[in-house]
Amino acid sequence: MNVGDGAVRRAAALREALNKHNHRYYVLDQPSIPDAEYDQLFRELQALEAQFPALITPDSPTQRVGVAPIAGFEPAQHRVPMLSLNNAFDNDAIVAFDKRVRETLDIAEVDYYCELKFDGLAVNLTYEGGLLLRGATRGDGASGEDVTANLRTIKNIPLRLAAATVPAVLEVRGEVIMFKQDFSDLNRRQREANEKEFVNPRNAAAGALRQLDPRLTASRPLKFFAYGVGDSAGVKLPATHENLLQRLAEFSLPVNSLARVCRGVDAVLKFYRDIGAARETLPYEIDGVVYKVNRLDFQTQLGFVSRAPRFAIAHKFPAEEALTEVLGIDVQVGRTGVLTPVARLKPVFVDNVTVTNATLHNEDEVRRKDVRIGDIVTVRRAGDVIPEVVSVLLERRPPDATEFVMPARCPVCGSHVTRAEGESASRCSGGLICSAQRKQVILHFASRRAMDIEGLGDKIVDQMVDAGLIGTLADIYAVTLEQIANLERMGDKSAANLIDAINTSKHTTLQRFIYALGIRNVGESTARDLARHFGALEALLGADLQALQAVSDVGLVVAQAIVDFLAEPHNRNVIDALRGHGVVWQETEPLVKASAPGKVNGKTFVLTGTLPTLTRDDAKARIEAAGAKVVGSVSKKTDYVVVGEDAGSKLVKANELGITILDEVGLIALLKENEGTEP
């Protein structure tokens, strides 16, 4: 059926009107027409699209109602990683954060954009040409799950950006939440239908967004707030985060109205107190506030550490606390052999979660808090996540309360428990013969950021270890299809998929392989630095303490942990066996050649001010390539301070300490001289 010009114009007018009314109703909370009139317009558009399906567009309001169920969520790669924030739980941590920011920027006072930390689910919306193309969960930060169909059902998310000129590409970051009243109404409907109620708004929102049937998501009252931008193209970003959010609001994206710019740490802390006082009256749940350096060029200058930005921090509210009884103190053995005492508690509801266990961290902590079996204790969820025992009510201690004694032998394998001088941790000496460590070592090795063996999860690892199929990490690559298929709840197809995942994991990177080994104190960032610095595994295996400490951000403690790990013959044997089973990666040239240490090898540099021709990143790369370190603050251990225009307090401190001062010319000369140094 041919579509007439009149129908095309009418459909376009209806779409424009309905989208404007949606924005006024769901974003501005300023409805301009009665619901009955809105419904009449909506039904008219539905009828037109039913008569002429060619009129249906991706941004049509009728497309929010949800489509047919899908089989599963596809992975969605973020153009720019979605980083998590470091958390602070007291004012001192915020004062220290502000000090680090000011010292790095060499300025006296900083403007921060202060906003609410919503208790919801972080998502990423990708608009191309102004049209909502894709929506994804945060996932691991690099990629999440494609939940576009579900996000399209959220009525305050615009399907098309409302502006005459829109970016070619725009990644919008924000939070999906459920308002308190909507949550209450949802649970009332659940009760009336004799269905299970939800624990809290966050769980309800997260569960709704991950429904395989978008029509179920559409039935849940979800809302969205934008708080930032990832990638962008075809648009010039404003100079400040505040103006960036204003630009998003101009695009009809919902932005929270309580955020504001605060100058200096005192104003920031006042914002925290004000929001904390108003927390109970807010229509949604929050668990803290977030501070971001307002100027975007300053954000770029501050950069990132690991998976968190240096220019932002979350200031969490104090966790809710509750009283309960310690029924017992068990000992858990971690993947590195650390023995952790855990209080087994009489179940108690803390911050919307039933808590039955709480960490006691280590033996010294148990003694310091004097926690005994039978005590009545105060429990909280530290950082709203990990339950911990805060204190003991000594006045309610029963006469038969029992003191805790750290076992002399591992409760899992019976090996001796050791405790190094100066350390608080007790450790099992059993290594890979300890099944508790073995399972955790395997799970870490197979984890997504390590060797990424999909399907090798807790239950399968438990069975494989208990059945004797895996004794060391190398045995993962020796298991057969038949052995896996014979495990409980494993059919031929699942077994074949796991074998494929194991074989696929053989082709990895040096960074992933180093991280997968589970060396103490070696996380993803350190593994990356080690791989980049040495380039090849053999170079790392042959490195001594001094060579390891030449790696960026590797100090004596980390270097010693690596040396100790590689000094164990069984660890070397496992590495050899893994390579013998075909685990490979592409090796690169080392960042620093061990044969040419140079005069600045192992020295410590600090950069301050703006150099004439070199960017800070360029200068840092050249210094590190010569085997030296670049750190952020001046101390007695600093060897050189490189200064440029507008050098601040770091230059003053360097002069006070008598540290060698270099300008850009002096730095380049020193590095050239270093290149000619004989080994």
PDB file of N, CA and C in Angstrom, residues 563-648:
ATOM      1  N   VAL A 563      60.049 -12.216  42.926  1.00  0.00           N
ATOM      2  CA  VAL A 563      61.262 -13.028  43.079  1.00  0.00           C
ATOM      3  C   VAL A 563      60.956 -14.300  43.859  1.00  0.00           C
ATOM      4  N   ASP A 564      60.201 -14.174  44.960  1.00  0.00           N
ATOM      5  CA  ASP A 564      59.859 -15.345  45.782  1.00  0.00           C
ATOM      6  C   ASP A 564      59.039 -16.351  44.983  1.00  0.00           C
ATOM      7  N   PHE A 565      58.095 -15.841  44.202  1.00  0.00           N
ATOM      8  CA  PHE A 565      57.252 -16.736  43.405  1.00  0.00           C
ATOM      9  C   PHE A 565      58.085 -17.509  42.396  1.00  0.00           C
ATOM     10  N   LEU A 566      58.951 -16.803  41.695  1.00  0.00           N
ATOM     11  CA  LEU A 566      59.741 -17.447  40.643  1.00  0.00           C
ATOM     12  C   LEU A 566      60.880 -18.300  41.208  1.00  0.00           C
ATOM     13  N   ALA A 567      61.194 -18.120  42.495  1.00  0.00           N
ATOM     14  CA  ALA A 567      62.236 -18.940  43.122  1.00  0.00           C
ATOM     15  C   ALA A 567      61.745 -20.340  43.454  1.00  0.00           C
ATOM     16  N   GLU A 568      60.412 -20.536  43.464  1.00  0.00           N
ATOM     17  CA  GLU A 568      59.855 -21.856  43.769  1.00  0.00           C
ATOM     18  C   GLU A 568      59.919 -22.732  42.519  1.00  0.00           C
ATOM     19  N   PRO A 569      60.623 -23.867  42.585  1.00  0.00           N
ATOM     20  CA  PRO A 569      60.752 -24.734  41.407  1.00  0.00           C
ATOM     21  C   PRO A 569      59.411 -25.180  40.839  1.00  0.00           C
ATOM     22  N   HIS A 570      58.425 -25.452  41.730  1.00  0.00           N
ATOM     23  CA  HIS A 570      57.153 -25.955  41.203  1.00  0.00           C
ATOM     24  C   HIS A 570      56.422 -24.882  40.392  1.00  0.00           C
ATOM     25  N   ASN A 571      56.643 -23.602  40.722  1.00  0.00           N
ATOM     26  CA  ASN A 571      56.027 -22.541  39.922  1.00  0.00           C
ATOM     27  C   ASN A 571      56.652 -22.473  38.536  1.00  0.00           C
ATOM     28  N   ARG A 572      57.976 -22.586  38.491  1.00  0.00           N
ATOM     29  CA  ARG A 572      58.667 -22.615  37.190  1.00  0.00           C
ATOM     30  C   ARG A 572      58.205 -23.826  36.372  1.00  0.00           C
ATOM     31  N   ASN A 573      58.018 -24.958  37.064  1.00  0.00           N
ATOM     32  CA  ASN A 573      57.580 -26.170  36.364  1.00  0.00           C
ATOM     33  C   ASN A 573      56.193 -25.979  35.753  1.00  0.00           C
ATOM     34  N   VAL A 574      55.318 -25.324  36.493  1.00  0.00           N
ATOM     35  CA  VAL A 574      53.967 -25.080  35.987  1.00  0.00           C
ATOM     36  C   VAL A 574      54.022 -24.177  34.764  1.00  0.00           C
ATOM     37  N   ILE A 575      54.846 -23.130  34.827  1.00  0.00           N
ATOM     38  CA  ILE A 575      54.986 -22.220  33.678  1.00  0.00           C
ATOM     39  C   ILE A 575      55.497 -22.979  32.460  1.00  0.00           C
ATOM     40  N   ASP A 576      56.508 -23.826  32.669  1.00  0.00           N
ATOM     41  CA  ASP A 576      57.051 -24.618  31.555  1.00  0.00           C
ATOM     42  C   ASP A 576      55.989 -25.562  30.996  1.00  0.00           C
ATOM     43  N   ALA A 577      55.214 -26.170  31.906  1.00  0.00           N
ATOM     44  CA  ALA A 577      54.184 -27.119  31.463  1.00  0.00           C
ATOM     45  C   ALA A 577      53.085 -26.411  30.677  1.00  0.00           C
ATOM     46  N   LEU A 578      52.716 -25.216  31.099  1.00  0.00           N
ATOM     47  CA  LEU A 578      51.700 -24.449  30.373  1.00  0.00           C
ATOM     48  C   LEU A 578      52.167 -24.148  28.955  1.00  0.00           C
ATOM     49  N   ARG A 579      53.417 -23.730  28.828  1.00  0.00           N
ATOM     50  CA  ARG A 579      53.955 -23.443  27.496  1.00  0.00           C
ATOM     51  C   ARG A 579      54.082 -24.723  26.677  1.00  0.00           C
ATOM     52  N   GLY A 580      54.371 -25.828  27.380  1.00  0.00           N
ATOM     53  CA  GLY A 580      54.450 -27.115  26.689  1.00  0.00           C
ATOM     54  C   GLY A 580      53.114 -27.573  26.141  1.00  0.00           C
ATOM     55  N   HIS A 581      52.037 -27.113  26.759  1.00  0.00           N
ATOM     56  CA  HIS A 581      50.691 -27.449  26.277  1.00  0.00           C
ATOM     57  C   HIS A 581      50.209 -26.481  25.204  1.00  0.00           C
ATOM     58  N   GLY A 582      51.070 -25.554  24.777  1.00  0.00           N
ATOM     59  CA  GLY A 582      50.715 -24.695  23.654  1.00  0.00           C
ATOM     60  C   GLY A 582      50.204 -23.323  24.005  1.00  0.00           C
ATOM     61  N   VAL A 583      50.355 -22.892  25.270  1.00  0.00           N
ATOM     62  CA  VAL A 583      49.956 -21.531  25.631  1.00  0.00           C
ATOM     63  C   VAL A 583      50.999 -20.571  25.065  1.00  0.00           C
ATOM     64  N   VAL A 584      50.560 -19.651  24.190  1.00  0.00           N
ATOM     65  CA  VAL A 584      51.492 -18.771  23.488  1.00  0.00           C
ATOM     66  C   VAL A 584      50.968 -17.339  23.498  1.00  0.00           C
ATOM     67  N   TRP A 585      51.884 -16.406  23.228  1.00  0.00           N
ATOM     68  CA  TRP A 585      51.535 -15.002  23.099  1.00  0.00           C
ATOM     69  C   TRP A 585      52.592 -14.335  22.226  1.00  0.00           C
ATOM     70  N   GLN A 586      52.260 -13.163  21.768  1.00  0.00           N
ATOM     71  CA  GLN A 586      53.216 -12.412  20.949  1.00  0.00           C
ATOM     72  C   GLN A 586      54.110 -11.586  21.867  1.00  0.00           C
ATOM     73  N   GLU A 587      55.408 -11.741  21.733  1.00  0.00           N
ATOM     74  CA  GLU A 587      56.336 -10.998  22.562  1.00  0.00           C
ATOM     75  C   GLU A 587      56.833  -9.765  21.815  1.00  0.00           C
ATOM     76  N   THR A 588      57.287  -8.790  22.567  1.00  0.00           N
ATOM     77  CA  THR A 588      57.689  -7.508  21.985  1.00  0.00           C
ATOM     78  C   THR A 588      59.087  -7.138  22.442  1.00  0.00           C
ATOM     79  N   GLU A 589      59.594  -6.068  21.861  1.00  0.00           N
ATOM     80  CA  GLU A 589      60.876  -5.543  22.318  1.00  0.00           C
ATOM     81  C   GLU A 589      60.704  -4.978  23.722  1.00  0.00           C
ATOM     82  N   PRO A 590      61.669  -5.199  24.625  1.00  0.00           N
ATOM     83  CA  PRO A 590      61.547  -4.646  25.981  1.00  0.00           C
ATOM     84  C   PRO A 590      61.590  -3.127  25.967  1.00  0.00           C
ATOM     85  N   LEU A 591      60.893  -2.537  26.936  1.00  0.00           N
ATOM     86  CA  LEU A 591      60.920  -1.081  27.066  1.00  0.00           C
ATOM     87  C   LEU A 591      62.326  -0.615  27.411  1.00  0.00           C
ATOM     88  N   VAL A 592      63.028  -1.413  28.234  1.00  0.00           N
ATOM     89  CA  VAL A 592      64.408  -1.091  28.620  1.00  0.00           C
ATOM     90  C   VAL A 592      65.264  -2.316  28.373  1.00  0.00           C
ATOM     91  N   LYS A 593      66.341  -2.195  27.644  1.00  0.00           N
ATOM     92  CA  LYS A 593      67.220  -3.330  27.386  1.00  0.00           C
ATOM     93  C   LYS A 593      68.145  -3.523  28.581  1.00  0.00           C
ATOM     94  N   ALA A 594      68.137  -4.761  29.084  1.00  0.00           N
ATOM     95  CA  ALA A 594      68.917  -5.044  30.281  1.00  0.00           C
ATOM     96  C   ALA A 594      70.407  -4.851  30.066  1.00  0.00           C
ATOM     97  N   SER A 595      70.858  -4.943  28.797  1.00  0.00           N
ATOM     98  CA  SER A 595      72.289  -4.841  28.521  1.00  0.00           C
ATOM     99  C   SER A 595      72.792  -3.402  28.542  1.00  0.00           C
ATOM    100  N   ALA A 596      71.886  -2.415  28.593  1.00  0.00           N
ATOM    101  CA  ALA A 596      72.319  -1.021  28.567  1.00  0.00           C
ATOM    102  C   ALA A 596      71.629  -0.223  29.659  1.00  0.00           C
ATOM    103  N   PRO A 597      72.089  -0.384  30.925  1.00  0.00           N
ATOM    104  CA  PRO A 597      71.392   0.255  32.037  1.00  0.00           C
ATOM    105  C   PRO A 597      71.425   1.773  31.978  1.00  0.00           C
ATOM    106  N   GLY A 598      72.521   2.384  31.569  1.00  0.00           N
ATOM    107  CA  GLY A 598      72.588   3.841  31.482  1.00  0.00           C
ATOM    108  C   GLY A 598      72.727   4.512  32.833  1.00  0.00           C
ATOM    109  N   LYS A 599      73.071   5.820  32.789  1.00  0.00           N
ATOM    110  CA  LYS A 599      73.300   6.572  34.019  1.00  0.00           C
ATOM    111  C   LYS A 599      72.024   6.880  34.787  1.00  0.00           C
ATOM    112  N   VAL A 600      70.867   6.925  34.102  1.00  0.00           N
ATOM    113  CA  VAL A 600      69.629   7.280  34.797  1.00  0.00           C
ATOM    114  C   VAL A 600      68.793   6.050  35.141  1.00  0.00           C
ATOM    115  N   ASN A 601      69.302   4.868  34.810  1.00  0.00           N
ATOM    116  CA  ASN A 601      68.544   3.661  35.110  1.00  0.00           C
ATOM    117  C   ASN A 601      68.289   3.554  36.613  1.00  0.00           C
ATOM    118  N   GLY A 602      67.023   3.389  36.987  1.00  0.00           N
ATOM    119  CA  GLY A 602      66.664   3.266  38.396  1.00  0.00           C
ATOM    120  C   GLY A 602      66.464   4.588  39.105  1.00  0.00           C
ATOM    121  N   LYS A 603      66.728   5.715  38.426  1.00  0.00           N
ATOM    122  CA  LYS A 603      66.555   7.027  39.052  1.00  0.00           C
ATOM    123  C   LYS A 603      65.072   7.415  39.079  1.00  0.00           C
ATOM    124  N   THR A 604      64.754   8.404  39.918  1.00  0.00           N
ATOM    125  CA  THR A 604      63.372   8.855  40.085  1.00  0.00           C
ATOM    126  C   THR A 604      63.239  10.301  39.634  1.00  0.00           C
ATOM    127  N   PHE A 605      62.286  10.558  38.736  1.00  0.00           N
ATOM    128  CA  PHE A 605      62.030  11.883  38.183  1.00  0.00           C
ATOM    129  C   PHE A 605      60.647  12.375  38.613  1.00  0.00           C
ATOM    130  N   VAL A 606      60.513  13.703  38.694  1.00  0.00           N
ATOM    131  CA  VAL A 606      59.216  14.354  38.896  1.00  0.00           C
ATOM    132  C   VAL A 606      59.075  15.429  37.829  1.00  0.00           C
ATOM    133  N   LEU A 607      57.914  15.498  37.199  1.00  0.00           N
ATOM    134  CA  LEU A 607      57.636  16.515  36.181  1.00  0.00           C
ATOM    135  C   LEU A 607      56.712  17.573  36.763  1.00  0.00           C
ATOM    136  N   THR A 608      56.987  18.835  36.481  1.00  0.00           N
ATOM    137  CA  THR A 608      56.106  19.907  36.955  1.00  0.00           C
ATOM    138  C   THR A 608      56.117  21.048  35.944  1.00  0.00           C
ATOM    139  N   GLY A 609      54.969  21.652  35.748  1.00  0.00           N
ATOM    140  CA  GLY A 609      54.866  22.746  34.787  1.00  0.00           C
ATOM    141  C   GLY A 609      54.728  22.247  33.357  1.00  0.00           C
ATOM    142  N   THR A 610      54.643  23.180  32.413  1.00  0.00           N
ATOM    143  CA  THR A 610      54.454  22.866  30.993  1.00  0.00           C
ATOM    144  C   THR A 610      55.768  23.032  30.243  1.00  0.00           C
ATOM    145  N   LEU A 611      56.221  21.949  29.613  1.00  0.00           N
ATOM    146  CA  LEU A 611      57.477  21.986  28.862  1.00  0.00           C
ATOM    147  C   LEU A 611      57.244  22.630  27.498  1.00  0.00           C
ATOM    148  N   PRO A 612      58.296  23.232  26.903  1.00  0.00           N
ATOM    149  CA  PRO A 612      58.131  23.976  25.638  1.00  0.00           C
ATOM    150  C   PRO A 612      57.627  23.124  24.484  1.00  0.00           C
ATOM    151  N   THR A 613      58.181  21.916  24.306  1.00  0.00           N
ATOM    152  CA  THR A 613      57.826  21.111  23.123  1.00  0.00           C
ATOM    153  C   THR A 613      57.299  19.729  23.480  1.00  0.00           C
ATOM    154  N   LEU A 614      57.717  19.181  24.612  1.00  0.00           N
ATOM    155  CA  LEU A 614      57.302  17.832  24.991  1.00  0.00           C
ATOM    156  C   LEU A 614      56.017  17.886  25.816  1.00  0.00           C
ATOM    157  N   THR A 615      55.076  17.000  25.500  1.00  0.00           N
ATOM    158  CA  THR A 615      53.936  16.826  26.394  1.00  0.00           C
ATOM    159  C   THR A 615      54.405  16.034  27.612  1.00  0.00           C
ATOM    160  N   ARG A 616      53.603  16.050  28.650  1.00  0.00           N
ATOM    161  CA  ARG A 616      53.972  15.301  29.853  1.00  0.00           C
ATOM    162  C   ARG A 616      54.081  13.811  29.554  1.00  0.00           C
ATOM    163  N   ASP A 617      53.172  13.299  28.726  1.00  0.00           N
ATOM    164  CA  ASP A 617      53.223  11.878  28.378  1.00  0.00           C
ATOM    165  C   ASP A 617      54.486  11.550  27.577  1.00  0.00           C
ATOM    166  N   ASP A 618      54.856  12.450  26.652  1.00  0.00           N
ATOM    167  CA  ASP A 618      56.081  12.222  25.867  1.00  0.00           C
ATOM    168  C   ASP A 618      57.312  12.189  26.769  1.00  0.00           C
ATOM    169  N   ALA A 619      57.389  13.162  27.677  1.00  0.00           N
ATOM    170  CA  ALA A 619      58.535  13.224  28.585  1.00  0.00           C
ATOM    171  C   ALA A 619      58.595  11.987  29.464  1.00  0.00           C
ATOM    172  N   LYS A 620      57.439  11.571  29.970  1.00  0.00           N
ATOM    173  CA  LYS A 620      57.395  10.387  30.833  1.00  0.00           C
ATOM    174  C   LYS A 620      57.845   9.151  30.069  1.00  0.00           C
ATOM    175  N   ALA A 621      57.380   9.010  28.815  1.00  0.00           N
ATOM    176  CA  ALA A 621      57.748   7.842  28.018  1.00  0.00           C
ATOM    177  C   ALA A 621      59.253   7.788  27.767  1.00  0.00           C
ATOM    178  N   ARG A 622      59.860   8.938  27.490  1.00  0.00           N
ATOM    179  CA  ARG A 622      61.310   8.971  27.235  1.00  0.00           C
ATOM    180  C   ARG A 622      62.092   8.616  28.495  1.00  0.00           C
ATOM    181  N   ILE A 623      61.633   9.130  29.615  1.00  0.00           N
ATOM    182  CA  ILE A 623      62.331   8.855  30.880  1.00  0.00           C
ATOM    183  C   ILE A 623      62.230   7.371  31.228  1.00  0.00           C
ATOM    184  N   GLU A 624      61.023   6.810  31.091  1.00  0.00           N
ATOM    185  CA  GLU A 624      60.838   5.393  31.419  1.00  0.00           C
ATOM    186  C   GLU A 624      61.595   4.501  30.450  1.00  0.00           C
ATOM    187  N   ALA A 625      61.696   4.926  29.192  1.00  0.00           N
ATOM    188  CA  ALA A 625      62.456   4.136  28.220  1.00  0.00           C
ATOM    189  C   ALA A 625      63.931   4.058  28.587  1.00  0.00           C
ATOM    190  N   ALA A 626      64.402   5.029  29.357  1.00  0.00           N
ATOM    191  CA  ALA A 626      65.801   5.027  29.802  1.00  0.00           C
ATOM    192  C   ALA A 626      65.988   4.240  31.089  1.00  0.00           C
ATOM    193  N   GLY A 627      64.892   3.640  31.597  1.00  0.00           N
ATOM    194  CA  GLY A 627      65.003   2.809  32.791  1.00  0.00           C
ATOM    195  C   GLY A 627      64.733   3.536  34.080  1.00  0.00           C
ATOM    196  N   ALA A 628      64.238   4.755  34.020  1.00  0.00           N
ATOM    197  CA  ALA A 628      63.942   5.531  35.228  1.00  0.00           C
ATOM    198  C   ALA A 628      62.446   5.524  35.512  1.00  0.00           C
ATOM    199  N   LYS A 629      62.088   6.094  36.669  1.00  0.00           N
ATOM    200  CA  LYS A 629      60.688   6.171  37.078  1.00  0.00           C
ATOM    201  C   LYS A 629      60.244   7.614  37.089  1.00  0.00           C
ATOM    202  N   VAL A 630      58.951   7.819  36.820  1.00  0.00           N
ATOM    203  CA  VAL A 630      58.342   9.134  36.963  1.00  0.00           C
ATOM    204  C   VAL A 630      57.264   9.021  38.037  1.00  0.00           C
ATOM    205  N   VAL A 631      57.388   9.825  39.083  1.00  0.00           N
ATOM    206  CA  VAL A 631      56.417   9.804  40.178  1.00  0.00           C
ATOM    207  C   VAL A 631      55.758  11.176  40.286  1.00  0.00           C
ATOM    208  N   GLY A 632      54.719  11.235  41.118  1.00  0.00           N
ATOM    209  CA  GLY A 632      53.918  12.450  41.164  1.00  0.00           C
ATOM    210  C   GLY A 632      54.314  13.478  42.199  1.00  0.00           C
ATOM    211  N   SER A 633      55.121  13.091  43.181  1.00  0.00           N
ATOM    212  CA  SER A 633      55.449  14.040  44.243  1.00  0.00           C
ATOM    213  C   SER A 633      56.943  14.029  44.542  1.00  0.00           C
ATOM    214  N   VAL A 634      57.435  15.151  45.047  1.00  0.00           N
ATOM    215  CA  VAL A 634      58.852  15.319  45.358  1.00  0.00           C
ATOM    216  C   VAL A 634      59.131  14.839  46.776  1.00  0.00           C
ATOM    217  N   SER A 635      60.202  14.059  46.928  1.00  0.00           N
ATOM    218  CA  SER A 635      60.625  13.591  48.251  1.00  0.00           C
ATOM    219  C   SER A 635      62.141  13.473  48.266  1.00  0.00           C
ATOM    220  N   LYS A 636      62.684  13.038  49.386  1.00  0.00           N
ATOM    221  CA  LYS A 636      64.126  12.863  49.494  1.00  0.00           C
ATOM    222  C   LYS A 636      64.652  11.806  48.525  1.00  0.00           C
ATOM    223  N   LYS A 637      63.753  10.914  48.072  1.00  0.00           N
ATOM    224  CA  LYS A 637      64.159   9.853  47.153  1.00  0.00           C
ATOM    225  C   LYS A 637      64.182  10.323  45.696  1.00  0.00           C
ATOM    226  N   THR A 638      63.714  11.536  45.436  1.00  0.00           N
ATOM    227  CA  THR A 638      63.684  12.064  44.072  1.00  0.00           C
ATOM    228  C   THR A 638      65.096  12.431  43.616  1.00  0.00           C
ATOM    229  N   ASP A 639      65.473  12.049  42.402  1.00  0.00           N
ATOM    230  CA  ASP A 639      66.794  12.355  41.861  1.00  0.00           C
ATOM    231  C   ASP A 639      66.781  13.609  40.988  1.00  0.00           C
ATOM    232  N   TYR A 640      65.729  13.778  40.176  1.00  0.00           N
ATOM    233  CA  TYR A 640      65.641  14.920  39.268  1.00  0.00           C
ATOM    234  C   TYR A 640      64.215  15.464  39.259  1.00  0.00           C
ATOM    235  N   VAL A 641      64.101  16.792  39.189  1.00  0.00           N
ATOM    236  CA  VAL A 641      62.810  17.438  38.959  1.00  0.00           C
ATOM    237  C   VAL A 641      62.916  18.213  37.647  1.00  0.00           C
ATOM    238  N   VAL A 642      62.034  17.865  36.703  1.00  0.00           N
ATOM    239  CA  VAL A 642      62.028  18.511  35.385  1.00  0.00           C
ATOM    240  C   VAL A 642      60.953  19.591  35.420  1.00  0.00           C
ATOM    241  N   VAL A 643      61.366  20.835  35.173  1.00  0.00           N
ATOM    242  CA  VAL A 643      60.438  21.958  35.336  1.00  0.00           C
ATOM    243  C   VAL A 643      60.158  22.623  33.996  1.00  0.00           C
ATOM    244  N   GLY A 644      58.935  23.123  33.881  1.00  0.00           N
ATOM    245  CA  GLY A 644      58.527  23.895  32.725  1.00  0.00           C
ATOM    246  C   GLY A 644      57.861  25.172  33.172  1.00  0.00           C
ATOM    247  N   GLU A 645      57.128  25.793  32.282  1.00  0.00           N
ATOM    248  CA  GLU A 645      56.444  27.048  32.595  1.00  0.00           C
ATOM    249  C   GLU A 645      55.361  26.807  33.650  1.00  0.00           C
ATOM    250  N   ASP A 646      55.207  27.765  34.566  1.00  0.00           N
ATOM    251  CA  ASP A 646      54.217  27.700  35.649  1.00  0.00           C
ATOM    252  C   ASP A 646      54.493  26.552  36.612  1.00  0.00           C
ATOM    253  N   ALA A 647      55.769  26.220  36.803  1.00  0.00           N
ATOM    254  CA  ALA A 647      56.112  25.219  37.821  1.00  0.00           C
ATOM    255  C   ALA A 647      55.713  25.757  39.189  1.00  0.00           C
ATOM    256  N   GLY A 648      55.158  24.888  40.017  1.00  0.00           N
ATOM    257  CA  GLY A 648      54.611  25.346  41.286  1.00  0.00           C
ATOM    258  C   GLY A 648      55.356  24.852  42.505  1.00  0.00           C
TER     259      GLY A 648
END
